[in-house]
C-alpha cells in the first residue's frame, strides 16, 4: 500500500479466485442493473417524449418532469432500499422489486393525458423499483470482491450501457409496430421475464466457499452515524451533486438536442446509442484503473471529460462526427460515476453500514440526475436552445470532479466474522 494514496497492489491469483467464486454475482448484477430503475426511465423518456407531445400536447419540460418526480421519490425510496438490504439481505429486496418495477413501468402505457397521473405513476415506479438500483447489487459485489472490486463493479455497471445501446433501436422498432403504449408494456416485461429468473438462480448476498462450511466474511467499517460525522462523506456529496446535475441532464434531452442542431432522424438514431457503447468502455477501463491507481485522480480525469462535450453541444450546429465525439465523452463518464461512488464507500467507510451510506449518497446523486434533465428541458422551452445550461454545466463538472482530489488515502477496516 502506498503511503500517499493507500492504493493496495492487486494480486493476480487472488483476483482470479475472486472472479471464480463471484462471477455469478457479477453476471446477475449486470442483468439486474440493465433492466432496473437506474437506466430504463432516463434512457427511454427522450424517445417517448415526441409521442407524448403529439398525443397529449405536453411540453418537453413537462415530460422530463417525470424524471424529477423519480428523483424526489428516491429521497425516501433510496435509503429505504439500502436499509432493507442491510436488514433482510439484498437478494430478497431485488427479487420483490424486479416484479413490482416491471408492473409499474408497464402502467405508463395507460397514461390518459393527466400530468398528475403521469407523475404519480413515476413515483410508484420509483418506490417499487428502488430495489433494482445499484444500491442492492453493489452491496453484494463489495462483499464478494476486494482485490478486483473496481473491475467487478465496472462489469456489473455495464448494464446501464448495454441498455443504452439496445433500447434506442428496440424502441425504434417497437413504437411504429405496437405504438408507444405497446412499447411501454414491452419494456416493462423485461425485468420480469429476464432479470427476475437470473437473480433467482444466481444472486446471493455474502461470499462463502462452495466447497466448505466457512461462514461469510463481513468486513467492518463505520456505522451510519459515524459516516455522517465524517468530513469525507460531505465532501463526496459536494462532488457528486453538481457532477450528476451536469452529466445526466443531456442524456434524455439528447434526441431533441441533436434535432435542434440540424441532424436528421436517421443520424440521431445512429448516434445516440454511442452513449451506451462508450459507457461500457468507461465501466471496464475505469474499473481496471481504480483497481490499480488512486481512484480520486481517476475520477477527476474521467468526470472532467464531458465538460468538452457540453461546450461542443452548446455551440449549436453540429456535424455528425463532432456530435458523436461529444456523445462518446458523456457516455464514457457515465460509465464510471456509480462505480466510483460504490468504490469510495467501501474504501473510505467500510462495509458495516454500506447499504445506508451508499443509499444516501445515491440519493444526492439522483437529485442531480433528476433535476438535470428538467433544467435543460426548461432552458430549451424558454430560450429554444440548450446553450446556457450546457455552458454552466461544463464549469460545474470540472469543479465537482476536482473536489474528489481532497479525499485522501484509503482507510483500512478490520474484518468481522459473525458468531
Coordinates of C-alpha atoms in Angstrom, one line a residue:
X1 CA 0.0 0.0 0.0
X2 CA 1.4 3.4 -0.9
X3 CA 1.6 6.0 1.9
X4 CA 0.2 8.8 -0.3
X5 CA -2.9 7.2 -1.5
X6 CA -3.5 3.9 0.3
X7 CA -3.7 2.0 -3.0
X8 CA -3.2 -1.7 -2.5
X9 CA -1.2 -3.7 -5.1
X10 CA -3.5 -6.2 -6.7
X11 CA -2.7 -9.9 -6.6
X12 CA -3.2 -11.8 -9.8
X13 CA -4.1 -15.3 -8.3
X14 CA -6.3 -13.8 -5.6
X15 CA -8.1 -11.6 -8.1
X16 CA -8.7 -14.7 -10.3
X17 CA -10.1 -16.6 -7.3
X18 CA -12.5 -13.7 -6.6
X19 CA -13.9 -13.9 -10.1
X20 CA -14.0 -17.8 -10.0
X21 CA -16.2 -17.6 -6.9
X22 CA -18.1 -14.4 -7.7
X23 CA -18.8 -14.5 -11.4
X24 CA -22.5 -15.4 -10.8
X25 CA -22.9 -12.2 -8.7
X26 CA -21.3 -10.1 -11.3
X27 CA -23.5 -11.6 -14.1
X28 CA -26.8 -11.3 -12.3
X29 CA -25.9 -7.8 -11.2
X30 CA -25.1 -6.8 -14.8
X31 CA -28.5 -8.1 -16.0
X32 CA -30.4 -6.7 -13.0
X33 CA -29.0 -3.2 -13.2
X34 CA -29.5 -3.1 -17.0
X35 CA -33.2 -3.9 -16.6
X36 CA -33.8 -1.8 -13.5
X37 CA -34.8 1.7 -12.4
X38 CA -31.4 3.3 -12.9
X39 CA -31.3 3.2 -16.8
X40 CA -34.7 2.4 -18.0
X41 CA -36.6 5.7 -17.4
X42 CA -33.8 8.0 -18.2
X43 CA -32.7 6.3 -21.4
X44 CA -36.2 5.9 -22.8
X45 CA -38.1 9.0 -21.9
X46 CA -36.4 11.0 -24.6
X47 CA -37.6 8.5 -27.2
X48 CA -41.1 8.5 -25.8
X49 CA -41.2 12.3 -25.5
X50 CA -42.2 13.1 -29.1
X51 CA -45.0 10.6 -28.9
X52 CA -46.3 12.0 -25.7
X53 CA -46.1 15.6 -27.1
X54 CA -48.2 14.5 -30.1
X55 CA -50.7 12.5 -28.0
X56 CA -51.3 14.9 -25.1
X57 CA -49.7 18.2 -26.1
X58 CA -47.3 18.2 -23.2
X59 CA -44.1 20.2 -23.4
X60 CA -40.6 18.6 -23.3
X61 CA -40.0 20.2 -19.9
X62 CA -43.3 18.8 -18.5
X63 CA -42.4 15.3 -19.8
X64 CA -38.9 15.5 -18.3
X65 CA -40.6 16.3 -15.0
X66 CA -41.2 12.6 -14.7
X67 CA -37.5 12.1 -14.1
X68 CA -37.7 14.8 -11.4
X69 CA -40.5 13.0 -9.7
X70 CA -38.4 9.9 -9.7
X71 CA -35.6 11.9 -8.1
X72 CA -37.8 13.3 -5.4
X73 CA -39.3 9.9 -4.6
X74 CA -35.8 8.5 -4.3
X75 CA -35.2 10.7 -1.3
X76 CA -37.2 8.2 0.6
X77 CA -37.0 5.1 -1.6
X78 CA -33.2 5.0 -1.9
X79 CA -32.4 5.0 1.8
X80 CA -35.3 2.6 2.4
X81 CA -33.8 0.1 -0.2
X82 CA -30.4 0.4 1.4
X83 CA -31.8 -0.2 4.9
X84 CA -33.9 -3.2 3.7
X85 CA -30.9 -4.7 2.0
X86 CA -28.9 -4.5 5.2
X87 CA -31.6 -5.9 7.4
X88 CA -33.2 -8.6 5.2
X89 CA -30.5 -9.2 2.6
X90 CA -30.1 -7.7 -0.9
X91 CA -31.5 -10.9 -2.6
X92 CA -35.0 -10.6 -1.1
X93 CA -35.2 -6.9 -1.9
X94 CA -34.0 -7.5 -5.5
X95 CA -36.5 -10.3 -6.3
X96 CA -39.5 -8.5 -5.0
X97 CA -38.5 -5.2 -6.5
X98 CA -38.0 -6.6 -10.0
X99 CA -41.6 -7.8 -10.2
X100 CA -43.1 -4.6 -8.9
X101 CA -40.8 -2.4 -11.0
X102 CA -41.8 -4.2 -14.2
X103 CA -45.5 -3.9 -13.5
X104 CA -45.3 -0.3 -12.6
X105 CA -43.3 0.6 -15.7
X106 CA -46.0 -1.1 -17.8
X107 CA -48.5 1.2 -16.1
X108 CA -47.1 4.1 -18.0
X109 CA -48.9 2.6 -21.1
X110 CA -52.2 3.7 -19.5
X111 CA -51.4 7.4 -19.3
X112 CA -54.6 9.3 -20.0
X113 CA -53.4 12.9 -20.6
X114 CA -53.3 13.9 -17.0
X115 CA -49.8 15.1 -15.9
X116 CA -50.7 14.3 -12.3
X117 CA -51.4 10.6 -13.2
X118 CA -48.2 10.5 -15.2
X119 CA -46.1 11.9 -12.3
X120 CA -47.9 9.6 -9.8
X121 CA -47.0 6.6 -12.0
X122 CA -43.3 7.7 -11.9
X123 CA -43.5 8.0 -8.1
X124 CA -45.0 4.5 -7.7
X125 CA -42.5 3.1 -10.2
X126 CA -39.6 4.6 -8.2
X127 CA -40.9 3.2 -4.9
X128 CA -41.4 -0.2 -6.5
X129 CA -38.1 -0.3 -8.3
X130 CA -35.7 1.1 -5.7
X131 CA -34.5 -2.4 -5.0
X132 CA -33.3 -2.8 -8.6
X133 CA -30.9 0.2 -8.2
X134 CA -27.1 -0.3 -7.9
X135 CA -27.6 0.1 -4.1
X136 CA -28.6 -3.5 -3.7
X137 CA -26.3 -5.1 -6.3
X138 CA -23.1 -3.3 -5.3
X139 CA -23.9 -4.2 -1.7
X140 CA -23.3 -7.9 -2.7
X141 CA -20.4 -7.2 -5.0
X142 CA -18.5 -5.3 -2.4
X143 CA -18.9 -8.3 0.0
X144 CA -17.6 -10.8 -2.7
X145 CA -14.7 -8.7 -4.1
X146 CA -11.7 -6.9 -2.7
X147 CA -8.6 -7.1 -5.0
X148 CA -10.7 -6.8 -8.1
X149 CA -13.6 -4.8 -6.6
X150 CA -13.3 -1.9 -9.2
X151 CA -13.4 -4.3 -12.2
X152 CA -16.2 -6.3 -10.7
X153 CA -18.2 -3.1 -10.1
X154 CA -17.4 -1.9 -13.6
X155 CA -18.6 -5.1 -15.3
X156 CA -21.8 -5.1 -13.3
X157 CA -22.5 -1.4 -14.0
X158 CA -22.0 -2.2 -17.7
X159 CA -25.7 -3.0 -17.6
X160 CA -26.7 0.7 -17.9
X161 CA -24.6 1.0 -21.0
X162 CA -25.9 -2.2 -22.5
X163 CA -29.5 -1.0 -22.1
X164 CA -28.5 2.4 -23.5
X165 CA -27.2 0.7 -26.7
X166 CA -30.1 -1.7 -27.1
X167 CA -33.1 0.4 -26.1
X168 CA -32.9 3.0 -28.8
X169 CA -33.1 0.6 -31.8
X170 CA -35.5 -1.6 -29.9
X171 CA -37.9 1.3 -29.3
X172 CA -37.4 2.5 -32.9
X173 CA -38.9 -0.9 -33.9
X174 CA -41.5 -1.2 -31.1
X175 CA -43.1 2.2 -31.3
X176 CA -44.0 2.1 -35.0
X177 CA -45.0 -1.6 -34.7
X178 CA -47.0 -1.5 -31.5
X179 CA -47.4 2.2 -30.6
X180 CA -45.9 3.9 -27.7
X181 CA -48.3 2.2 -25.3
X182 CA -47.3 -1.2 -26.5
X183 CA -43.6 -0.2 -26.2
X184 CA -44.1 0.7 -22.5
X185 CA -45.6 -2.7 -21.9
X186 CA -42.9 -4.5 -23.8
X187 CA -40.1 -2.8 -21.9
X188 CA -41.9 -3.4 -18.6
X189 CA -41.9 -7.1 -19.3
X190 CA -38.1 -7.3 -19.5
X191 CA -37.4 -7.1 -15.7
X192 CA -39.9 -9.8 -15.0
X193 CA -39.2 -12.3 -17.8
X194 CA -35.4 -11.8 -17.9
X195 CA -33.9 -10.2 -14.8
X196 CA -36.0 -12.0 -12.3
X197 CA -35.1 -15.6 -13.2
X198 CA -31.4 -14.7 -13.5
X199 CA -31.5 -13.1 -10.0
X200 CA -33.5 -16.0 -8.5
X201 CA -30.9 -18.6 -9.5
X202 CA -27.6 -16.7 -9.3
X203 CA -27.9 -13.9 -6.8
X204 CA -26.6 -14.4 -3.2
X205 CA -25.7 -11.8 -0.6
X206 CA -22.4 -12.9 1.0
X207 CA -19.3 -14.8 0.0
X208 CA -18.9 -18.4 1.1
X209 CA -16.6 -21.1 -0.3
X210 CA -18.9 -23.5 -2.1
X211 CA -16.6 -26.4 -1.0
X212 CA -16.5 -25.6 2.7
X213 CA -18.8 -24.7 5.5
X214 CA -17.0 -21.4 6.0
X215 CA -19.1 -18.6 7.4
X216 CA -19.5 -15.4 5.4
X217 CA -16.7 -12.9 5.8
X218 CA -18.2 -9.5 6.6
X219 CA -15.7 -6.5 6.5
X220 CA -16.0 -3.9 9.2
X221 CA -16.3 -0.2 8.9
X222 CA -18.0 2.9 10.2
X223 CA -21.6 2.9 11.4
X224 CA -24.1 5.1 9.6
X225 CA -23.9 7.7 12.4
X226 CA -20.1 7.8 12.3
X227 CA -20.2 8.3 8.5
X228 CA -22.5 11.3 8.8
X229 CA -19.9 12.9 11.2
X230 CA -17.0 12.2 8.8
X231 CA -16.0 15.1 6.6
X232 CA -15.3 12.8 3.7
X233 CA -19.0 11.9 3.4
X234 CA -20.0 15.6 3.0
X235 CA -17.1 16.1 0.5
X236 CA -18.5 13.3 -1.6
X237 CA -21.9 14.9 -1.6
X238 CA -20.3 18.2 -2.6
X239 CA -18.7 16.4 -5.5
X240 CA -21.5 14.1 -6.8
X241 CA -24.4 16.5 -6.7
X242 CA -23.0 19.0 -9.2
X243 CA -21.4 16.3 -11.3
X244 CA -24.7 14.3 -11.6
X245 CA -26.6 17.5 -12.4
X246 CA -24.4 18.4 -15.3
X247 CA -23.7 14.9 -16.5
X248 CA -27.2 13.4 -16.5
X249 CA -29.0 16.4 -17.9
X250 CA -28.0 15.9 -21.6
X251 CA -28.9 12.2 -21.8
X252 CA -32.7 12.3 -22.0
X253 CA -32.6 15.5 -23.9
X254 CA -30.1 14.2 -26.5
X255 CA -32.5 13.4 -29.2
X256 CA -34.1 16.9 -29.1
X257 CA -30.7 18.5 -28.7
X258 CA -29.3 16.8 -31.9
X259 CA -32.5 17.6 -33.8
X260 CA -32.2 21.3 -32.8
X261 CA -28.6 21.2 -34.1
X262 CA -29.9 20.2 -37.5
X263 CA -29.2 16.5 -37.6
X264 CA -31.9 14.3 -39.2
X265 CA -33.8 11.5 -37.5
X266 CA -31.7 8.7 -39.1
X267 CA -28.5 10.2 -38.0
X268 CA -29.8 10.8 -34.5
X269 CA -30.9 7.1 -34.1
X270 CA -27.4 6.1 -35.3
X271 CA -25.6 8.4 -32.9
X272 CA -27.5 8.2 -29.6
X273 CA -26.5 4.5 -28.9
X274 CA -22.9 5.8 -28.6
X275 CA -23.9 6.8 -25.1
X276 CA -24.4 3.2 -24.1
X277 CA -21.3 1.9 -26.1
X278 CA -19.0 4.5 -24.5
X279 CA -20.5 3.8 -21.1
X280 CA -19.5 0.1 -21.5
X281 CA -15.9 1.2 -22.2
X282 CA -16.0 3.6 -19.3
X283 CA -17.1 0.8 -16.9
X284 CA -14.3 -1.6 -17.9
X285 CA -11.5 0.9 -18.3
X286 CA -12.5 2.9 -15.3
X287 CA -12.9 -0.2 -13.2
X288 CA -9.5 -1.5 -14.1
X289 CA -7.9 1.9 -13.4
X290 CA -9.3 2.3 -10.0
X291 CA -8.1 -1.2 -9.0
X292 CA -4.5 -0.1 -10.0
X293 CA -4.4 3.6 -9.3
X294 CA -5.7 6.1 -6.8
X295 CA -9.4 6.3 -7.5
X296 CA -10.0 10.1 -6.8
X297 CA -7.5 11.1 -9.5
X298 CA -9.0 8.7 -12.0
X299 CA -12.5 10.1 -11.1
X300 CA -11.3 13.6 -11.7
X301 CA -9.8 12.9 -15.1
X302 CA -12.8 10.9 -16.4
X303 CA -15.5 13.1 -15.0
X304 CA -14.0 16.2 -16.3
X305 CA -14.1 15.0 -19.9
X306 CA -17.8 15.7 -20.5
X307 CA -17.1 19.4 -20.0
X308 CA -15.7 19.3 -23.5
X309 CA -19.0 17.7 -24.7
X310 CA -21.0 20.5 -23.0
X311 CA -19.1 23.2 -24.8
X312 CA -19.4 21.3 -28.1
X313 CA -23.2 20.8 -27.8
X314 CA -23.7 24.4 -26.6
X315 CA -22.1 25.7 -29.8
X316 CA -25.3 25.0 -31.9
X317 CA -24.9 23.5 -35.4
X318 CA -23.1 20.1 -35.3
X319 CA -21.6 17.7 -37.8
X320 CA -22.3 14.0 -37.1
X321 CA -18.7 13.4 -36.3
X322 CA -18.4 16.2 -33.8
X323 CA -21.7 15.2 -32.2
X324 CA -20.5 11.7 -31.9
X325 CA -17.4 12.8 -30.1
X326 CA -19.5 14.8 -27.6
X327 CA -21.9 11.9 -27.0
X328 CA -19.0 9.4 -26.6
X329 CA -17.3 11.6 -23.9
X330 CA -20.6 11.9 -21.9
X331 CA -21.2 8.2 -22.1
X332 CA -17.6 7.4 -21.0
X333 CA -18.0 9.4 -17.9
X334 CA -21.5 8.0 -17.2
X335 CA -19.8 4.6 -17.3
X336 CA -17.9 5.2 -14.1
X337 CA -19.9 7.6 -11.8
X338 CA -21.8 5.0 -9.8
X339 CA -18.8 2.6 -9.8
X340 CA -16.7 5.3 -8.2
X341 CA -19.3 6.1 -5.6
X342 CA -19.7 2.4 -4.6
X343 CA -15.9 2.1 -4.5
X344 CA -15.4 5.2 -2.4
X345 CA -17.9 4.0 0.2
X346 CA -16.2 0.6 0.5
X347 CA -12.7 2.1 0.7
X348 CA -13.4 5.2 2.9
X349 CA -16.3 3.9 5.1
X350 CA -16.1 0.1 5.0
X351 CA -19.0 -2.3 4.7
X352 CA -20.6 -2.3 8.1
X353 CA -23.3 0.2 7.1
X354 CA -22.6 0.1 3.3
X355 CA -26.3 0.0 2.3
X356 CA -27.4 3.0 4.2
X357 CA -24.3 5.1 3.4
X358 CA -24.3 4.3 -0.3
X359 CA -28.1 4.8 -0.5
X360 CA -27.9 8.3 1.0
X361 CA -25.0 9.3 -1.4
X362 CA -27.0 7.7 -4.2
X363 CA -30.0 10.0 -3.3
X364 CA -27.8 13.1 -3.7
X365 CA -26.5 11.8 -7.0
X366 CA -30.1 11.1 -8.1
X367 CA -31.2 14.6 -7.1
X368 CA -28.7 16.0 -9.6
X369 CA -29.6 13.3 -12.2
X370 CA -33.3 14.1 -11.7
X371 CA -33.2 17.9 -11.9
X372 CA -30.6 18.0 -14.7
X373 CA -33.0 16.9 -17.4
X374 CA -35.7 19.2 -16.1
X375 CA -33.3 22.2 -16.1
X376 CA -32.1 21.5 -19.6
X377 CA -35.7 20.9 -20.8
X378 CA -36.9 24.2 -19.2
X379 CA -33.9 26.0 -20.7
X380 CA -35.0 24.8 -24.2
X381 CA -38.7 25.6 -23.6
X382 CA -37.7 29.2 -22.5
X383 CA -34.9 30.0 -25.0
X384 CA -35.2 27.5 -27.8
X385 CA -31.7 26.2 -27.2
X386 CA -29.6 24.5 -24.5
X387 CA -26.7 26.9 -24.7
X388 CA -26.9 28.5 -21.2
X389 CA -27.5 25.2 -19.2
X390 CA -24.7 23.4 -21.1
X391 CA -22.2 26.1 -20.6
X392 CA -22.9 26.3 -16.9
X393 CA -22.8 22.5 -16.8
X394 CA -19.3 22.4 -18.2
X395 CA -17.9 24.6 -15.4
X396 CA -19.8 22.7 -12.7
X397 CA -18.4 19.4 -13.9
X398 CA -14.8 20.5 -13.6
X399 CA -15.4 21.9 -10.1
X400 CA -17.2 18.9 -8.8
X401 CA -14.7 16.4 -10.2
X402 CA -11.8 18.4 -8.8
X403 CA -13.2 18.2 -5.2
X404 CA -12.6 14.4 -5.3
X405 CA -8.8 15.0 -5.1
X406 CA -9.2 16.0 -1.4
X407 CA -10.5 12.6 -0.2
X408 CA -7.0 11.4 1.0
X409 CA -5.7 7.9 1.2
X410 CA -7.8 4.8 1.6
X411 CA -8.7 3.5 5.0
X412 CA -8.4 0.0 6.4
X413 CA -11.1 -1.7 8.5
X414 CA -10.8 -4.9 10.4
X415 CA -12.9 -7.9 9.1
X416 CA -15.7 -9.3 11.1
X417 CA -17.0 -12.9 11.1
X418 CA -20.4 -13.5 12.6
X419 CA -20.7 -15.8 15.5

